[in-house]
mmCIF file with all atom_site columns, C-alpha atoms in Angstrom:
data_model
loop_
_atom_site.group_PDB
_atom_site.id
_atom_site.type_symbol
_atom_site.label_atom_id
_atom_site.label_alt_id
_atom_site.label_comp_id
_atom_site.label_asym_id
_atom_site.label_entity_id
_atom_site.label_seq_id
_atom_site.pdbx_PDB_ins_code
_atom_site.Cartn_x
_atom_site.Cartn_y
_atom_site.Cartn_z
_atom_site.occupancy
_atom_site.B_iso_or_equiv
_atom_site.pdbx_formal_charge
_atom_site.auth_seq_id
_atom_site.auth_comp_id
_atom_site.auth_asym_id
_atom_site.auth_atom_id
_atom_site.pdbx_PDB_model_num
ATOM 1   C CA . MET D 1 1   ? -0.099  72.566 67.371 1.00 0.00 ? 1   MET D CA 1
ATOM 2   C CA . ASN D 1 2   ? -1.462  75.095 69.923 1.00 0.00 ? 2   ASN D CA 1
ATOM 3   C CA . LEU D 1 3   ? -4.424  77.105 69.363 1.00 0.00 ? 3   LEU D CA 1
ATOM 4   C CA . ASN D 1 4   ? -6.444  79.334 70.958 1.00 0.00 ? 4   ASN D CA 1
ATOM 5   C CA . LYS D 1 5   ? -9.577  80.936 70.343 1.00 0.00 ? 5   LYS D CA 1
ATOM 6   C CA . GLN D 1 6   ? -8.984  83.600 69.405 1.00 0.00 ? 6   GLN D CA 1
ATOM 7   C CA . SER D 1 7   ? -6.128  82.399 66.467 1.00 0.00 ? 7   SER D CA 1
ATOM 8   C CA . PHE D 1 8   ? -8.464  78.809 66.038 1.00 0.00 ? 8   PHE D CA 1
ATOM 9   C CA . GLN D 1 9   ? -11.424 81.794 64.980 1.00 0.00 ? 9   GLN D CA 1
ATOM 10  C CA . GLU D 1 10  ? -9.590  83.505 62.836 1.00 0.00 ? 10  GLU D CA 1
ATOM 11  C CA . ILE D 1 11  ? -7.551  79.295 60.190 1.00 0.00 ? 11  ILE D CA 1
ATOM 12  C CA . SER D 1 12  ? -11.637 79.396 60.324 1.00 0.00 ? 12  SER D CA 1
ATOM 13  C CA . LYS D 1 13  ? -12.357 82.610 58.604 1.00 0.00 ? 13  LYS D CA 1
ATOM 14  C CA . ASN D 1 14  ? -9.654  82.535 56.267 1.00 0.00 ? 14  ASN D CA 1
ATOM 15  C CA . THR D 1 15  ? -10.240 79.015 55.821 1.00 0.00 ? 15  THR D CA 1
ATOM 16  C CA . ILE D 1 16  ? -13.754 80.124 54.891 1.00 0.00 ? 16  ILE D CA 1
ATOM 17  C CA . ASN D 1 17  ? -12.547 82.690 53.154 1.00 0.00 ? 17  ASN D CA 1
ATOM 18  C CA . GLU D 1 18  ? -11.126 81.338 51.225 1.00 0.00 ? 18  GLU D CA 1
ATOM 19  C CA . LEU D 1 19  ? -13.185 77.904 50.067 1.00 0.00 ? 19  LEU D CA 1
ATOM 20  C CA . ASN D 1 20  ? -15.450 81.239 49.071 1.00 0.00 ? 20  ASN D CA 1
ATOM 21  C CA . ASN D 1 21  ? -12.491 82.373 46.250 1.00 0.00 ? 21  ASN D CA 1
ATOM 22  C CA . ILE D 1 22  ? -12.989 78.842 45.110 1.00 0.00 ? 22  ILE D CA 1
ATOM 23  C CA . PHE D 1 23  ? -16.583 78.754 44.364 1.00 0.00 ? 23  PHE D CA 1
ATOM 24  C CA . SER D 1 24  ? -16.384 81.986 43.781 1.00 0.00 ? 24  SER D CA 1
ATOM 25  C CA . ASN D 1 25  ? -17.410 82.914 39.567 1.00 0.00 ? 25  ASN D CA 1
ATOM 26  C CA . ILE D 1 26  ? -17.472 79.804 38.668 1.00 0.00 ? 26  ILE D CA 1
ATOM 27  C CA . ASN D 1 27  ? -19.967 80.959 36.015 1.00 0.00 ? 27  ASN D CA 1
ATOM 28  C CA . SER D 1 28  ? -17.292 83.343 33.917 1.00 0.00 ? 28  SER D CA 1
ATOM 29  C CA . ASN D 1 29  ? -14.850 80.731 34.387 1.00 0.00 ? 29  ASN D CA 1
ATOM 30  C CA . VAL D 1 30  ? -16.437 78.061 33.110 1.00 0.00 ? 30  VAL D CA 1
ATOM 31  C CA . ILE D 1 31  ? -17.573 80.647 30.489 1.00 0.00 ? 31  ILE D CA 1
ATOM 32  C CA . ASP D 1 32  ? -13.190 81.390 30.120 1.00 0.00 ? 32  ASP D CA 1
ATOM 33  C CA . ILE D 1 33  ? -11.619 77.513 29.750 1.00 0.00 ? 33  ILE D CA 1
ATOM 34  C CA . LEU D 1 34  ? -14.113 77.319 27.275 1.00 0.00 ? 34  LEU D CA 1
ATOM 35  C CA . LYS D 1 35  ? -13.516 80.384 25.289 1.00 0.00 ? 35  LYS D CA 1
ATOM 36  C CA . HIS D 1 36  ? -9.612  79.666 25.090 1.00 0.00 ? 36  HIS D CA 1
ATOM 37  C CA . LYS D 1 37  ? -10.861 76.122 23.831 1.00 0.00 ? 37  LYS D CA 1
ATOM 38  C CA . LYS D 1 38  ? -12.161 78.361 21.123 1.00 0.00 ? 38  LYS D CA 1
ATOM 39  C CA . ILE D 1 39  ? -16.125 77.219 22.457 1.00 0.00 ? 39  ILE D CA 1
ATOM 40  C CA . ASN D 1 40  ? -19.030 79.262 22.359 1.00 0.00 ? 40  ASN D CA 1
ATOM 41  C CA . VAL D 1 41  ? -22.706 78.449 24.145 1.00 0.00 ? 41  VAL D CA 1
ATOM 42  C CA . ARG D 1 42  ? -25.276 80.000 24.017 1.00 0.00 ? 42  ARG D CA 1
ATOM 43  C CA . ASN D 1 43  ? -26.897 81.845 26.945 1.00 0.00 ? 43  ASN D CA 1
ATOM 44  C CA . GLY D 1 44  ? -29.832 79.504 27.480 1.00 0.00 ? 44  GLY D CA 1
ATOM 45  C CA . LYS D 1 45  ? -31.868 79.374 31.076 1.00 0.00 ? 45  LYS D CA 1
ATOM 46  C CA . LEU D 1 46  ? -29.184 78.357 33.052 1.00 0.00 ? 46  LEU D CA 1
ATOM 47  C CA . SER D 1 47  ? -26.178 79.472 33.886 1.00 0.00 ? 47  SER D CA 1
ATOM 48  C CA . PHE D 1 48  ? -23.086 77.581 34.773 1.00 0.00 ? 48  PHE D CA 1
ATOM 49  C CA . ASP D 1 49  ? -22.930 77.791 39.056 1.00 0.00 ? 49  ASP D CA 1
ATOM 50  C CA . ASN D 1 50  ? -26.869 76.996 38.766 1.00 0.00 ? 50  ASN D CA 1
ATOM 51  C CA . ALA D 1 51  ? -25.282 73.462 36.633 1.00 0.00 ? 51  ALA D CA 1
ATOM 52  C CA . PHE D 1 52  ? -22.549 72.900 39.205 1.00 0.00 ? 52  PHE D CA 1
ATOM 53  C CA . LEU D 1 53  ? -24.797 73.071 41.635 1.00 0.00 ? 53  LEU D CA 1
ATOM 54  C CA . TYR D 1 54  ? -26.502 70.151 40.122 1.00 0.00 ? 54  TYR D CA 1
ATOM 55  C CA . ILE D 1 55  ? -23.754 68.157 40.538 1.00 0.00 ? 55  ILE D CA 1
ATOM 56  C CA . LEU D 1 56  ? -23.079 68.707 43.861 1.00 0.00 ? 56  LEU D CA 1
ATOM 57  C CA . THR D 1 57  ? -26.095 68.054 45.670 1.00 0.00 ? 57  THR D CA 1
ATOM 58  C CA . THR D 1 58  ? -26.686 64.975 42.911 1.00 0.00 ? 58  THR D CA 1
ATOM 59  C CA . CYS D 1 59  ? -23.578 63.357 44.651 1.00 0.00 ? 59  CYS D CA 1
ATOM 60  C CA . ILE D 1 60  ? -25.233 63.452 47.776 1.00 0.00 ? 60  ILE D CA 1
ATOM 61  C CA . LYS D 1 61  ? -26.313 59.901 48.558 1.00 0.00 ? 61  LYS D CA 1
ATOM 62  C CA . GLY D 1 62  ? -30.870 60.216 48.605 1.00 0.00 ? 62  GLY D CA 1
ATOM 63  C CA . ASN D 1 63  ? -30.546 63.045 46.699 1.00 0.00 ? 63  ASN D CA 1
ATOM 64  C CA . THR D 1 64  ? -32.006 62.797 42.849 1.00 0.00 ? 64  THR D CA 1
ATOM 65  C CA . LYS D 1 65  ? -31.539 64.777 40.039 1.00 0.00 ? 65  LYS D CA 1
ATOM 66  C CA . GLU D 1 66  ? -35.361 64.694 40.456 1.00 0.00 ? 66  GLU D CA 1
ATOM 67  C CA . ASN D 1 67  ? -35.737 66.118 43.737 1.00 0.00 ? 67  ASN D CA 1
ATOM 68  C CA . PHE D 1 68  ? -33.117 68.740 42.672 1.00 0.00 ? 68  PHE D CA 1
ATOM 69  C CA . THR D 1 69  ? -34.964 70.167 39.488 1.00 0.00 ? 69  THR D CA 1
ATOM 70  C CA . SER D 1 70  ? -38.340 69.998 41.792 1.00 0.00 ? 70  SER D CA 1
ATOM 71  C CA . ASN D 1 71  ? -36.306 71.934 44.555 1.00 0.00 ? 71  ASN D CA 1
ATOM 72  C CA . TYR D 1 72  ? -34.969 74.635 41.916 1.00 0.00 ? 72  TYR D CA 1
ATOM 73  C CA . ASN D 1 73  ? -38.020 74.783 40.353 1.00 0.00 ? 73  ASN D CA 1
ATOM 74  C CA . PHE D 1 74  ? -40.359 75.584 42.804 1.00 0.00 ? 74  PHE D CA 1
ATOM 75  C CA . SER D 1 75  ? -37.378 78.448 44.980 1.00 0.00 ? 75  SER D CA 1
ATOM 76  C CA . HIS D 1 76  ? -37.218 80.102 42.109 1.00 0.00 ? 76  HIS D CA 1
ATOM 77  C CA . GLU D 1 77  ? -40.652 80.444 40.250 1.00 0.00 ? 77  GLU D CA 1
ATOM 78  C CA . THR D 1 78  ? -39.393 78.821 37.333 1.00 0.00 ? 78  THR D CA 1
ATOM 79  C CA . ASN D 1 79  ? -40.205 75.205 35.328 1.00 0.00 ? 79  ASN D CA 1
ATOM 80  C CA . ILE D 1 80  ? -36.783 73.920 34.240 1.00 0.00 ? 80  ILE D CA 1
ATOM 81  C CA . ASN D 1 81  ? -36.875 70.227 32.719 1.00 0.00 ? 81  ASN D CA 1
ATOM 82  C CA . ARG D 1 82  ? -34.353 67.450 34.064 1.00 0.00 ? 82  ARG D CA 1
ATOM 83  C CA . THR D 1 83  ? -32.270 67.060 31.443 1.00 0.00 ? 83  THR D CA 1
ATOM 84  C CA . THR D 1 84  ? -31.620 71.357 30.661 1.00 0.00 ? 84  THR D CA 1
ATOM 85  C CA . PHE D 1 85  ? -29.711 70.786 34.204 1.00 0.00 ? 85  PHE D CA 1
ATOM 86  C CA . TYR D 1 86  ? -28.062 67.805 32.825 1.00 0.00 ? 86  TYR D CA 1
ATOM 87  C CA . ARG D 1 87  ? -26.888 69.415 29.184 1.00 0.00 ? 87  ARG D CA 1
ATOM 88  C CA . ARG D 1 88  ? -25.809 72.621 30.625 1.00 0.00 ? 88  ARG D CA 1
ATOM 89  C CA . SER D 1 89  ? -23.422 70.570 33.435 1.00 0.00 ? 89  SER D CA 1
ATOM 90  C CA . ALA D 1 90  ? -22.865 68.306 30.630 1.00 0.00 ? 90  ALA D CA 1
ATOM 91  C CA . GLN D 1 91  ? -20.670 71.015 29.527 1.00 0.00 ? 91  GLN D CA 1
ATOM 92  C CA . ILE D 1 92  ? -18.161 72.256 32.187 1.00 0.00 ? 92  ILE D CA 1
ATOM 93  C CA . PRO D 1 93  ? -14.981 71.200 31.049 1.00 0.00 ? 93  PRO D CA 1
ATOM 94  C CA . LEU D 1 94  ? -12.799 68.326 32.400 1.00 0.00 ? 94  LEU D CA 1
ATOM 95  C CA . GLU D 1 95  ? -9.750  71.147 33.028 1.00 0.00 ? 95  GLU D CA 1
ATOM 96  C CA . PHE D 1 96  ? -12.684 73.150 35.491 1.00 0.00 ? 96  PHE D CA 1
ATOM 97  C CA . TYR D 1 97  ? -12.853 70.376 37.318 1.00 0.00 ? 97  TYR D CA 1
ATOM 98  C CA . SER D 1 98  ? -9.658  69.941 37.480 1.00 0.00 ? 98  SER D CA 1
ATOM 99  C CA . ASP D 1 99  ? -8.746  73.578 38.555 1.00 0.00 ? 99  ASP D CA 1
ATOM 100 C CA . ILE D 1 100 ? -11.491 73.587 41.644 1.00 0.00 ? 100 ILE D CA 1
ATOM 101 C CA . ALA D 1 101 ? -9.799  69.910 43.518 1.00 0.00 ? 101 ALA D CA 1
ATOM 102 C CA . ASN D 1 102 ? -5.788  71.553 42.658 1.00 0.00 ? 102 ASN D CA 1
ATOM 103 C CA . LYS D 1 103 ? -7.148  74.513 44.430 1.00 0.00 ? 103 LYS D CA 1
ATOM 104 C CA . LEU D 1 104 ? -9.075  72.698 47.232 1.00 0.00 ? 104 LEU D CA 1
ATOM 105 C CA . LEU D 1 105 ? -5.646  69.928 47.187 1.00 0.00 ? 105 LEU D CA 1
ATOM 106 C CA . LYS D 1 106 ? -3.345  72.835 47.791 1.00 0.00 ? 106 LYS D CA 1
ATOM 107 C CA . LEU D 1 107 ? -5.804  74.800 50.773 1.00 0.00 ? 107 LEU D CA 1
ATOM 108 C CA . ALA D 1 108 ? -6.238  71.305 52.700 1.00 0.00 ? 108 ALA D CA 1
ATOM 109 C CA . GLU D 1 109 ? -2.325  70.931 51.898 1.00 0.00 ? 109 GLU D CA 1
ATOM 110 C CA . LYS D 1 110 ? -2.264  74.241 53.821 1.00 0.00 ? 110 LYS D CA 1
ATOM 111 C CA . THR D 1 111 ? -4.447  73.940 56.610 1.00 0.00 ? 111 THR D CA 1
ATOM 112 C CA . ASN D 1 112 ? -3.135  70.407 57.354 1.00 0.00 ? 112 ASN D CA 1
ATOM 113 C CA . SER D 1 113 ? 0.255   71.445 58.792 1.00 0.00 ? 113 SER D CA 1
ATOM 114 C CA . THR D 1 114 ? 1.008   67.620 59.705 1.00 0.00 ? 114 THR D CA 1
ATOM 115 C CA . ASP D 1 115 ? 2.183   65.078 57.488 1.00 0.00 ? 115 ASP D CA 1
ATOM 116 C CA . LYS D 1 116 ? -1.534  63.171 57.783 1.00 0.00 ? 116 LYS D CA 1
ATOM 117 C CA . LYS D 1 117 ? -2.981  61.330 54.304 1.00 0.00 ? 117 LYS D CA 1
ATOM 118 C CA . LEU D 1 118 ? -5.888  62.400 51.970 1.00 0.00 ? 118 LEU D CA 1
ATOM 119 C CA . PHE D 1 119 ? -7.509  59.044 50.308 1.00 0.00 ? 119 PHE D CA 1
ATOM 120 C CA . CYS D 1 120 ? -9.990  59.365 48.137 1.00 0.00 ? 120 CYS D CA 1
ATOM 121 C CA . ILE D 1 121 ? -12.493 56.398 47.874 1.00 0.00 ? 121 ILE D CA 1
ATOM 122 C CA . ASP D 1 122 ? -14.958 54.856 45.683 1.00 0.00 ? 122 ASP D CA 1
ATOM 123 C CA . GLY D 1 123 ? -17.340 52.558 45.747 1.00 0.00 ? 123 GLY D CA 1
ATOM 124 C CA . THR D 1 124 ? -20.062 51.041 43.731 1.00 0.00 ? 124 THR D CA 1
ATOM 125 C CA . TYR D 1 125 ? -23.092 47.509 44.227 1.00 0.00 ? 125 TYR D CA 1
ATOM 126 C CA . ASN D 1 126 ? -22.537 45.142 41.316 1.00 0.00 ? 126 ASN D CA 1
ATOM 127 C CA . ASN D 1 127 ? -25.201 42.182 41.167 1.00 0.00 ? 127 ASN D CA 1
ATOM 128 C CA . THR D 1 128 ? -23.341 38.416 40.705 1.00 0.00 ? 128 THR D CA 1
ATOM 129 C CA . ASN D 1 129 ? -23.864 34.717 40.685 1.00 0.00 ? 129 ASN D CA 1
ATOM 130 C CA . SER D 1 130 ? -21.621 34.121 42.403 1.00 0.00 ? 130 SER D CA 1
ATOM 131 C CA . LYS D 1 131 ? -23.757 31.341 44.293 1.00 0.00 ? 131 LYS D CA 1
ATOM 132 C CA . GLY D 1 132 ? -25.071 29.715 41.543 1.00 0.00 ? 132 GLY D CA 1
ATOM 133 C CA . ALA D 1 133 ? -27.693 29.611 39.001 1.00 0.00 ? 133 ALA D CA 1
ATOM 134 C CA . GLY D 1 134 ? -30.832 31.556 39.556 1.00 0.00 ? 134 GLY D CA 1
ATOM 135 C CA . SER D 1 135 ? -29.638 32.895 43.024 1.00 0.00 ? 135 SER D CA 1
ATOM 136 C CA . LEU D 1 136 ? -27.867 37.525 43.059 1.00 0.00 ? 136 LEU D CA 1
ATOM 137 C CA . ASP D 1 137 ? -26.093 38.278 45.534 1.00 0.00 ? 137 ASP D CA 1
ATOM 138 C CA . THR D 1 138 ? -25.230 41.820 45.835 1.00 0.00 ? 138 THR D CA 1
ATOM 139 C CA . CYS D 1 139 ? -20.408 42.632 46.748 1.00 0.00 ? 139 CYS D CA 1
ATOM 140 C CA . LEU D 1 140 ? -19.402 46.455 46.771 1.00 0.00 ? 140 LEU D CA 1
ATOM 141 C CA . ASN D 1 141 ? -16.316 46.665 45.274 1.00 0.00 ? 141 ASN D CA 1
ATOM 142 C CA . MET D 1 142 ? -14.406 49.800 46.614 1.00 0.00 ? 142 MET D CA 1
ATOM 143 C CA . GLY D 1 143 ? -11.433 51.521 45.611 1.00 0.00 ? 143 GLY D CA 1
ATOM 144 C CA . ILE D 1 144 ? -9.125  53.526 47.629 1.00 0.00 ? 144 ILE D CA 1
ATOM 145 C CA . TYR D 1 145 ? -6.860  56.312 46.868 1.00 0.00 ? 145 TYR D CA 1
ATOM 146 C CA . ASP D 1 146 ? -4.292  57.932 48.102 1.00 0.00 ? 146 ASP D CA 1
ATOM 147 C CA . SER D 1 147 ? -4.571  61.777 46.858 1.00 0.00 ? 147 SER D CA 1
ATOM 148 C CA . THR D 1 148 ? -1.628  63.200 48.293 1.00 0.00 ? 148 THR D CA 1
#
């Protein structure tokens, strides 16, 4: 595929607009899903937008929940504790995350016109006692999944 500068800019602009559309109206989308499931939630200190941002931001290596809460409180001149973010984020239904993932996959398929595959990688560190008594080794368990 031969792209000139103008067509690349147009594709980039369209992709950014589609990403903005995927992540717009988070609060109302979550509330609609909860209403459909007949789950009532009260209007609290935090919107679902903020709770979703809390989840996404704390997934980045080096970002902690306490750091996010502190930065949020400083920039919004509030005093909301970490458990409030946690409780609000726990109310976000799995259907919302599934919907976001499906929209992102469709965008990736549309953007990538080649036969590329999309892989997800997940890892966790464990302490093992492989050398015998009194000694712990740290090992990384990795899972690689074909998401296409």
